[in-house]
XYZ file of C-alpha atoms in Angstrom:
620
model
C 94.495 87.043 101.854
C 95.423 87.749 105.440
C 94.087 88.822 108.821
C 96.306 91.523 110.224
C 96.881 92.524 114.035
C 99.616 94.516 115.751
C 100.433 96.264 118.849
C 103.060 98.859 119.734
C 103.253 99.389 123.683
C 105.491 99.407 126.664
C 103.950 96.150 127.756
C 105.975 93.115 128.284
C 106.329 90.842 125.024
C 104.199 88.029 126.544
C 101.509 90.607 127.170
C 101.648 91.858 123.669
C 101.669 88.421 122.297
C 98.433 87.801 124.131
C 96.859 90.942 122.829
C 97.678 90.052 119.249
C 96.373 86.515 119.825
C 92.978 87.877 120.951
C 92.807 90.096 117.896
C 93.698 87.275 115.497
C 91.278 84.981 116.864
C 88.535 87.278 115.497
C 90.139 87.289 112.042
C 90.557 83.686 110.996
C 87.983 83.883 108.248
C 90.548 86.294 106.391
C 93.325 83.570 106.296
C 91.930 80.315 107.441
C 94.609 77.952 108.580
C 97.324 79.298 110.843
C 98.349 82.443 112.759
C 102.047 83.753 112.891
C 103.429 86.237 115.294
C 106.917 88.025 115.541
C 108.154 90.831 117.817
C 110.790 93.319 117.588
C 111.439 95.820 120.179
C 108.183 97.030 121.646
C 106.269 95.852 118.614
C 104.320 92.486 118.124
C 102.779 91.784 114.816
C 100.557 88.907 113.582
C 98.713 87.364 110.583
C 96.297 85.012 109.938
C 97.273 82.988 106.764
C 96.344 80.056 104.618
C 97.889 76.730 105.316
C 100.156 76.889 102.241
C 102.037 79.673 103.768
C 102.826 77.821 106.835
C 106.634 77.350 106.008
C 107.063 80.917 105.229
C 108.849 83.415 107.609
C 105.826 85.474 108.704
C 105.360 88.179 109.588
C 107.784 89.182 106.761
C 111.332 90.334 108.076
C 114.184 91.539 105.759
C 117.523 89.962 105.586
C 119.163 92.274 108.080
C 116.081 91.767 110.680
C 115.622 95.547 110.939
C 112.329 95.597 109.240
C 109.270 93.807 109.990
C 105.913 93.809 107.999
C 102.376 92.469 108.137
C 100.331 92.877 104.977
C 97.207 91.602 103.269
C 97.891 92.018 99.645
C 97.280 90.847 96.065
C 100.024 92.268 93.889
C 99.456 92.070 89.991
C 102.896 93.301 88.966
C 104.999 91.320 91.576
C 107.051 89.597 89.036
C 108.350 92.893 87.241
C 108.956 94.566 90.699
C 110.874 91.445 91.979
C 113.170 91.762 88.930
C 113.971 95.418 89.693
C 114.516 94.722 93.342
C 116.804 91.733 92.771
C 118.741 93.844 90.199
C 119.330 96.246 93.185
C 120.645 93.615 95.239
C 117.597 92.552 97.460
C 117.336 88.941 98.703
C 113.545 87.813 98.549
C 113.081 85.054 100.687
C 109.671 83.692 99.685
C 108.828 84.649 95.980
C 105.538 85.671 97.570
C 104.178 88.906 96.087
C 103.389 90.261 99.381
C 107.254 90.297 100.377
C 107.854 92.834 97.490
C 106.048 95.600 99.602
C 108.693 95.502 102.306
C 111.511 95.797 100.025
C 109.668 98.448 97.995
C 109.740 100.504 101.153
C 113.327 99.463 101.825
C 114.703 100.798 98.455
C 112.597 103.580 97.707
C 110.654 104.615 100.915
C 107.022 105.361 100.679
C 107.279 106.464 97.072
C 107.795 102.815 96.383
C 104.098 102.420 96.911
C 103.444 104.261 93.766
C 105.038 101.401 91.841
C 102.355 98.862 93.028
C 99.617 97.603 90.764
C 97.250 95.746 93.196
C 95.311 95.926 96.369
C 96.959 96.013 99.833
C 96.990 97.185 103.497
C 100.210 96.991 105.210
C 101.995 97.843 108.492
C 105.886 98.094 108.613
C 108.028 98.536 111.542
C 111.330 100.270 110.716
C 113.938 99.259 113.673
C 116.351 102.016 112.266
C 114.144 104.811 112.715
C 111.835 103.257 115.461
C 108.818 104.182 113.498
C 105.638 102.390 112.308
C 104.257 102.839 108.580
C 100.708 101.854 107.834
C 99.395 102.194 104.341
C 96.428 101.091 102.049
C 96.113 100.869 98.176
C 94.608 103.755 96.291
C 91.143 102.163 95.800
C 90.855 101.186 99.413
C 90.064 97.466 98.614
C 92.070 96.358 101.733
C 91.043 97.673 104.937
C 93.179 98.795 107.908
C 92.029 100.215 111.282
C 94.163 101.834 113.990
C 93.780 103.095 117.462
C 96.189 105.313 119.273
C 96.167 106.525 122.732
C 98.409 106.699 125.971
C 101.373 105.457 124.262
C 99.728 102.506 122.560
C 99.152 101.786 118.916
C 96.951 99.055 117.581
C 96.316 97.955 114.036
C 93.856 95.658 112.544
C 92.204 94.433 109.312
C 88.869 94.758 110.842
C 87.187 96.875 113.699
C 86.301 93.772 115.500
C 90.135 93.012 115.941
C 90.785 96.390 117.661
C 87.747 95.517 120.014
C 88.977 92.122 120.734
C 92.326 93.493 122.099
C 90.531 94.437 125.261
C 92.598 97.683 125.398
C 89.551 99.879 124.473
C 86.191 100.456 126.052
C 84.075 100.738 122.906
C 82.039 103.868 122.556
C 79.554 104.968 119.719
C 80.925 107.647 117.450
C 78.007 109.951 117.160
C 79.277 111.870 114.213
C 79.334 108.659 112.203
C 75.859 107.715 113.450
C 74.426 110.951 112.048
C 76.090 110.481 108.700
C 75.299 106.734 108.569
C 71.501 107.574 108.993
C 71.620 109.786 105.900
C 74.259 107.842 103.726
C 73.762 104.360 104.786
C 77.544 103.913 105.713
C 80.014 105.511 108.338
C 82.531 107.451 106.299
C 86.384 107.267 106.291
C 88.735 107.917 107.985
C 86.385 107.314 110.936
C 84.587 104.194 112.252
C 81.582 103.784 114.250
C 83.618 103.479 117.392
C 85.327 106.542 118.900
C 88.971 106.776 118.824
C 89.202 103.937 116.266
C 90.283 105.055 112.647
C 90.737 103.953 109.101
C 93.761 104.498 107.164
C 92.544 106.299 104.090
C 93.163 104.755 100.638
C 96.248 105.844 98.698
C 97.741 107.166 102.062
C 100.810 106.142 104.122
C 100.817 107.266 107.672
C 104.047 107.218 109.890
C 103.673 106.831 113.598
C 106.480 107.959 115.930
C 106.582 106.811 119.721
C 102.874 105.978 119.539
C 101.900 109.177 118.026
C 101.119 110.233 114.540
C 104.071 111.845 112.832
C 102.916 112.449 109.326
C 100.482 111.475 106.670
C 101.409 111.016 103.143
C 98.987 110.932 100.283
C 100.983 108.981 97.643
C 97.993 108.675 95.295
C 95.061 110.896 94.662
C 92.501 110.678 91.831
C 92.757 113.828 89.815
C 90.681 115.041 86.885
C 92.071 116.749 83.847
C 94.906 114.243 83.152
C 97.185 115.091 85.927
C 97.959 111.657 87.105
C 101.434 110.333 85.864
C 100.425 106.768 85.615
C 99.424 106.839 81.859
C 100.815 108.575 79.043
C 97.819 108.859 76.766
C 94.964 111.123 77.563
C 91.598 111.359 75.687
C 91.438 114.813 74.240
C 88.958 114.107 71.727
C 89.242 111.244 69.403
C 86.686 109.341 67.406
C 84.301 106.810 68.613
C 86.454 103.816 67.439
C 89.708 105.143 68.967
C 88.274 105.775 72.203
C 86.454 102.464 72.232
C 89.482 100.535 71.161
C 91.749 102.143 73.829
C 89.067 101.444 76.480
C 88.894 97.948 75.524
C 92.612 97.423 75.187
C 93.184 98.783 78.886
C 90.385 96.740 80.271
C 91.683 93.604 78.631
C 95.056 94.136 79.883
C 93.796 94.673 83.489
C 91.849 91.226 83.215
C 94.967 89.603 82.132
C 97.019 90.888 84.778
C 94.632 89.798 87.466
C 93.781 86.543 85.882
C 97.542 85.681 86.032
C 97.303 85.868 89.793
C 94.764 83.128 90.148
C 94.609 79.428 90.883
C 90.949 78.577 90.650
C 88.725 81.797 89.510
C 85.372 82.225 89.010
C 82.974 85.411 88.671
C 79.875 86.961 89.933
C 77.375 87.570 87.240
C 74.505 90.092 87.372
C 72.444 91.399 84.357
C 74.401 94.547 84.063
C 77.203 95.316 81.564
C 79.958 95.244 84.096
C 80.155 91.781 85.373
C 78.915 90.505 82.027
C 81.923 92.101 80.181
C 84.309 90.439 82.875
C 82.789 87.240 82.185
C 82.752 87.390 78.575
C 86.376 88.298 78.158
C 87.368 85.748 80.704
C 85.487 83.039 78.997
C 86.836 84.084 75.444
C 90.545 84.294 76.402
C 91.325 82.702 79.775
C 88.676 80.231 81.203
C 86.311 78.775 78.842
C 83.069 77.796 80.514
C 84.021 79.788 83.600
C 81.861 79.231 86.603
C 79.677 82.229 87.393
C 77.512 82.898 90.416
C 74.294 84.897 90.642
C 71.751 85.596 93.414
C 68.186 86.863 93.522
C 65.405 87.219 96.203
C 61.992 86.066 96.930
C 59.453 88.884 96.191
C 61.684 90.765 93.674
C 59.768 92.637 91.133
C 62.205 92.215 88.456
C 63.595 88.707 87.871
C 67.091 89.206 87.161
C 68.082 85.433 87.330
C 65.853 84.906 84.143
C 67.818 87.490 82.293
C 71.114 85.842 83.446
C 69.895 82.286 82.351
C 69.624 83.783 78.794
C 72.860 85.602 79.037
C 74.881 82.467 80.162
C 73.303 80.510 77.384
C 74.758 82.809 75.004
C 78.242 83.038 76.358
C 78.221 79.396 76.961
C 79.374 79.666 80.607
C 78.452 77.702 83.741
C 75.948 79.588 85.995
C 75.123 78.784 89.594
C 72.074 80.609 91.061
C 70.809 81.080 94.513
C 67.250 82.447 95.546
C 67.434 83.641 98.897
C 64.329 83.411 101.060
C 63.093 85.773 103.709
C 63.576 82.861 106.461
C 67.280 82.588 105.346
C 67.658 86.244 105.851
C 66.221 86.098 109.330
C 68.307 83.061 110.364
C 71.655 84.477 108.966
C 71.085 88.188 109.854
C 73.176 88.292 113.097
C 76.148 86.335 111.589
C 75.925 88.631 108.321
C 76.272 91.848 110.554
C 79.143 90.429 112.535
C 81.161 89.796 109.503
C 79.851 93.264 108.160
C 82.051 94.691 110.899
C 80.782 98.215 110.578
C 76.844 99.022 110.108
C 76.484 99.425 106.359
C 72.794 99.592 105.571
C 73.301 98.690 101.773
C 70.754 95.808 101.555
C 72.574 94.501 98.464
C 75.380 93.476 100.919
C 73.285 90.445 102.197
C 73.004 89.285 98.379
C 76.778 89.475 98.058
C 77.053 87.662 101.354
C 75.076 84.754 100.037
C 76.659 85.010 96.524
C 80.121 84.547 98.176
C 78.887 81.609 100.130
C 77.600 79.857 97.167
C 80.937 80.754 95.062
C 83.213 79.541 97.806
C 81.972 75.981 97.212
C 83.624 75.864 93.917
C 86.428 78.767 93.446
C 89.114 80.593 95.455
C 89.051 83.809 93.552
C 86.201 85.676 92.356
C 86.062 88.363 89.673
C 83.588 91.339 90.162
C 82.722 94.626 88.588
C 83.346 97.170 91.357
C 84.558 100.529 90.267
C 83.034 100.715 86.721
C 80.232 103.000 87.467
C 82.208 105.529 89.497
C 85.096 105.727 86.865
C 83.338 105.349 83.609
C 80.123 107.383 84.546
C 77.675 104.432 85.085
C 75.162 105.764 87.531
C 71.782 107.118 86.335
C 72.089 110.062 88.492
C 75.245 111.269 86.584
C 72.675 112.181 83.788
C 71.026 114.755 86.067
C 73.299 117.782 85.420
C 72.577 117.516 81.568
C 68.697 118.032 82.426
C 69.388 120.540 85.225
C 71.442 122.686 82.930
C 68.593 122.941 80.517
C 66.174 124.207 83.190
C 69.055 126.609 84.487
C 69.271 128.195 81.127
C 65.678 129.161 80.805
C 64.971 132.994 81.027
C 64.620 134.387 84.868
C 60.872 135.223 84.189
C 60.089 131.763 83.185
C 61.937 130.243 86.278
C 60.253 132.660 88.558
C 56.818 131.620 87.204
C 57.840 127.839 87.427
C 58.864 128.303 91.057
C 55.527 130.108 92.011
C 53.463 127.277 90.353
C 55.529 124.481 91.972
C 55.141 126.020 95.265
C 51.490 125.611 95.313
C 51.092 122.026 93.650
C 51.805 118.655 95.420
C 55.373 117.667 95.878
C 54.701 114.422 93.780
C 53.935 116.269 90.603
C 56.129 115.109 87.925
C 59.128 117.565 87.362
C 58.999 119.303 90.723
C 61.728 117.588 92.157
C 63.951 118.165 89.274
C 63.135 121.793 89.055
C 63.862 122.125 92.917
C 67.329 120.388 92.307
C 68.077 122.603 89.562
C 67.732 125.648 91.864
C 70.149 124.052 94.314
C 73.795 124.058 93.950
C 75.305 120.610 93.239
C 77.376 120.778 96.505
C 74.087 121.398 98.416
C 72.078 118.516 96.626
C 74.573 115.591 95.909
C 76.101 113.597 98.768
C 76.393 110.272 96.776
C 74.132 107.528 95.493
C 71.989 106.792 98.686
C 70.217 109.327 100.915
C 68.250 107.059 103.483
C 66.775 109.935 105.946
C 67.083 113.609 104.952
C 69.062 115.764 107.410
C 65.621 117.002 108.760
C 64.319 113.397 109.257
C 67.535 112.590 110.811
C 67.473 115.194 113.312
C 63.856 114.339 114.200
C 64.701 110.500 114.508
C 67.931 110.474 116.515
C 68.170 111.143 120.316
C 69.440 114.622 121.567
C 72.448 112.951 123.092
C 73.864 111.895 119.608
C 72.415 114.486 117.450
C 74.939 116.720 115.627
C 74.163 119.354 112.956
C 76.043 120.137 109.890
C 77.597 116.724 109.358
C 77.119 116.843 105.560
C 79.048 120.177 105.351
C 81.719 118.764 107.317
C 82.173 115.774 105.223
C 81.629 116.964 101.822
C 82.886 120.516 101.582
C 86.496 119.601 101.635
C 85.885 116.981 98.799
C 83.894 119.594 96.551
C 86.676 121.938 97.078
C 89.118 119.820 95.351
C 86.921 119.886 91.923
C 85.455 123.379 92.019
C 86.381 123.957 88.406
C 85.117 120.629 87.039
C 82.132 119.791 85.155
C 79.195 118.780 87.460
C 79.413 115.180 86.215
C 83.087 114.873 87.156
C 82.277 116.441 90.552
C 79.643 113.732 91.187
C 82.020 110.994 90.223
C 84.770 112.646 92.469
C 82.477 112.738 95.487
C 81.686 109.154 94.884
C 85.182 107.930 94.594
C 86.012 109.550 97.762
C 83.012 108.655 99.864
C 80.544 106.073 98.588
C 83.129 103.695 96.819
C 85.277 103.575 99.967
C 82.676 103.692 102.671
C 80.233 101.364 101.259
C 81.228 99.503 97.980
C 84.713 98.424 98.983
C 83.669 97.766 102.649
C 80.935 95.462 101.782
C 82.731 93.435 99.015
C 85.770 92.941 101.209
C 83.848 91.774 104.382
C 81.389 89.554 102.519
C 84.216 87.886 100.382
C 86.275 87.336 103.402
C 83.459 86.088 105.502
C 83.862 83.111 102.980
C 87.668 83.393 102.546
C 87.204 84.293 98.709
C 89.874 86.580 97.232
C 88.706 89.501 95.024
C 89.663 90.410 91.424
C 88.251 93.690 90.354
C 89.788 94.494 86.921
C 87.876 97.899 86.762
C 90.235 98.927 89.626
C 93.453 99.239 87.798
C 95.231 102.721 87.943
C 96.124 102.803 84.061
C 92.456 102.125 83.339
C 90.670 104.285 85.908
C 93.031 107.155 85.079
C 91.881 106.692 81.362
C 88.270 106.474 82.280
C 87.810 109.325 84.656
C 89.693 111.726 82.285
C 87.380 110.897 79.370
C 85.401 113.946 78.230
C 81.904 113.929 79.771
C 80.371 113.228 76.351
C 82.096 109.857 76.522
C 80.443 109.098 79.963
C 76.798 110.266 79.806
C 74.245 111.627 77.623
C 70.606 112.352 78.324
C 69.758 108.855 77.096
C 72.793 106.686 78.030
C 75.415 106.172 80.583
C 79.001 104.601 80.511
C 79.047 105.621 76.897
C 82.759 104.782 76.055
C 82.562 101.445 77.863
C 79.466 100.288 76.131
C 81.109 101.041 72.763
C 84.015 99.223 73.683
C 81.868 96.157 74.427
C 79.917 96.107 71.269
C 81.826 93.109 69.635
C 82.142 91.130 73.039
C 78.518 91.097 74.424
C 75.237 90.411 72.960
C 73.439 93.639 72.221
C 70.842 93.581 74.725
C 73.487 93.439 77.338
C 75.460 96.389 75.956
C 72.224 98.767 75.828
C 70.801 97.554 79.091
C 70.056 100.310 81.452
C 71.626 99.984 84.918
C 69.081 98.756 87.518
C 71.280 98.275 90.506
C 70.878 95.287 92.643
C 67.276 95.058 93.291
C 66.591 94.058 96.963
C 63.021 93.830 98.141
C 63.450 95.431 101.707
C 59.634 96.820 101.584
C 58.390 93.173 100.878
C 60.502 91.861 103.704
C 59.083 94.157 106.350
C 55.505 93.742 104.833
C 55.913 90.126 105.555
C 57.368 88.571 108.629
C 60.507 90.695 109.075
C 58.598 93.258 110.886
C 57.439 90.759 113.552
C 61.034 89.383 113.881
C 62.517 92.989 114.296
C 59.850 94.475 116.460
C 61.390 93.753 119.965
C 64.749 95.215 118.788
C 63.308 98.264 117.084
C 61.292 99.164 120.100
C 63.807 97.955 122.721
C 65.521 100.086 125.706
C 68.694 99.904 123.592
C 66.960 101.379 120.578
C 65.601 104.126 122.833
C 69.124 105.216 123.633
C 69.531 106.247 120.089
C 66.237 106.941 118.307
C 62.922 108.520 119.044
C 60.608 105.473 119.776
C 57.415 107.552 118.421
C 59.344 108.074 115.152
C 60.310 104.392 114.960
C 56.734 103.198 115.564
C 55.518 105.473 112.701
C 57.963 103.739 110.377
C 56.821 100.511 111.463
C 53.112 101.462 110.802
C 52.935 103.287 107.707
C 49.458 104.868 106.816
C 47.315 103.141 104.188
C 48.508 105.395 101.300
C 52.313 104.535 101.630
C 54.330 101.489 101.702
C 56.527 100.219 104.458
C 59.635 102.235 104.473
C 61.702 99.175 104.138
C 64.955 101.033 103.590
C 64.720 103.189 106.668
C 63.886 100.117 108.871
C 66.569 98.175 107.465
C 69.223 101.079 108.284
C 67.914 101.313 111.872
C 67.856 97.212 112.049
C 71.358 96.790 111.037
C 72.580 99.502 113.383
C 70.830 98.115 116.272
C 72.184 94.574 115.542
C 75.596 95.849 115.127
C 75.628 97.945 118.387
C 74.379 94.901 120.231
C 77.659 92.903 119.067
C 80.260 95.711 119.201
C 79.216 98.379 121.968
C 78.264 95.943 124.947
């Protein structure tokens, strides 16, 4: 757990040191304790690290003093890799798993990254070639930003670090704002600030004399079993075989990630993902493990009551937090500062409060990220099965239905599904959340920032990679390469780092995910069930009500928040002069005063509010 900052520039060393100091000052939460810096040639790098690393030589430098690295990493196969490197004559100074990454590069170049089981972001300076290498893990768990202009390169774990360098004048990336309003997150490799980018997951970039020389995609998630990470591929198999192999790989991942902990706990919701992690940890590694759950006032569904019953059955400790609207208002600005980019996923605030609660008891937290994307857990993944039935109807029937639906109200049951059935997947599915439609977005956003065709630009290249796949696999691939990295991974990293917690995510294991996403569709979803193979695998691990429980997502009462005092709290900001720079004030007012037949459009107002709070901190 570290905060990274670095600069390559013609500035004198003491000037570079000051720049890195400014950047690290904003990242202390990522490695609370001390800051360490080192310079070679025109490069200065620094890290914020925990106190226990105080005696180590950081940033990492090899024995010949010709390679230097900063990294934020949790490596689960570091012992095995260390043995391989020692056998080849490498001297490991620290015994720290992070140091392994530098020697992997030294021995095998960028291909050495393919050997890593873990989460990481890194920057390496190679004095022999006078080049910089920047890379991230395949899942994008660990973030890494960069800015390159006029002979200078900046690197940082967070966007705020780049801004704090004082070498850029932050300007809004209008392309990202357009996509944010639709998707609720700014997509990689962009950031919400112009000329600041993110290194893509599974990618290593080489910089030569302050310009990008090459980009190497060392890992890509590919369907049809073409990944080389695992030998066995599910080409059929019976229920028992599929379930057993799924359980074996999942248990193996939990064991590997547990061995890299000192004081672990786990988030626990009512869903099967976190419940399975907790059940296996409790059974094999941490009896009575501490678990942490969050709920909100105004929630229609009381998830916490279900969790109480579950923890009693599993015999684990459970700490619960019920978040009030007053807490939300009091902490919203601090929350957005830690969020670092505007992500309008309201569950992020629940995660923020859950991490705050957990940080009082544990150092590492197990969580269920990745299960839905790789095993087929989202309810929307069932849609192609229903749509295909409609598409197989005779053309005369389809024509008649189309005529009928054109003259009846939009909210008649079945009309939306019929419309989607007559729209290609690549034109209707852009991930799990759509806040404003493209037309609504164009009516809302100011002409100065309006850009058309942003969905095509972002998603056409993604769909092109899976043209011949089943529609369910296409949807998974879209989510893995957009939603998962832009929303899920960003919010879990920032919210845990806000409270200096280290993530363990056993669903994010290359051997397990390779197995999961190459399962036949029939083992992922049916018309009645999602995540089929994984549910079968957990039959003898969890109570039956947890195995069969339908996915709910994380229920957040945004409509109720705005119906109550949040609308008063947010009014001045939503209608401010700053807001008018970006949004049509008449459209904003209409969202704030819904007619009597409709509820508050809480998700839309939340999306605007988060952006306006963010720009107030990052663009001024």
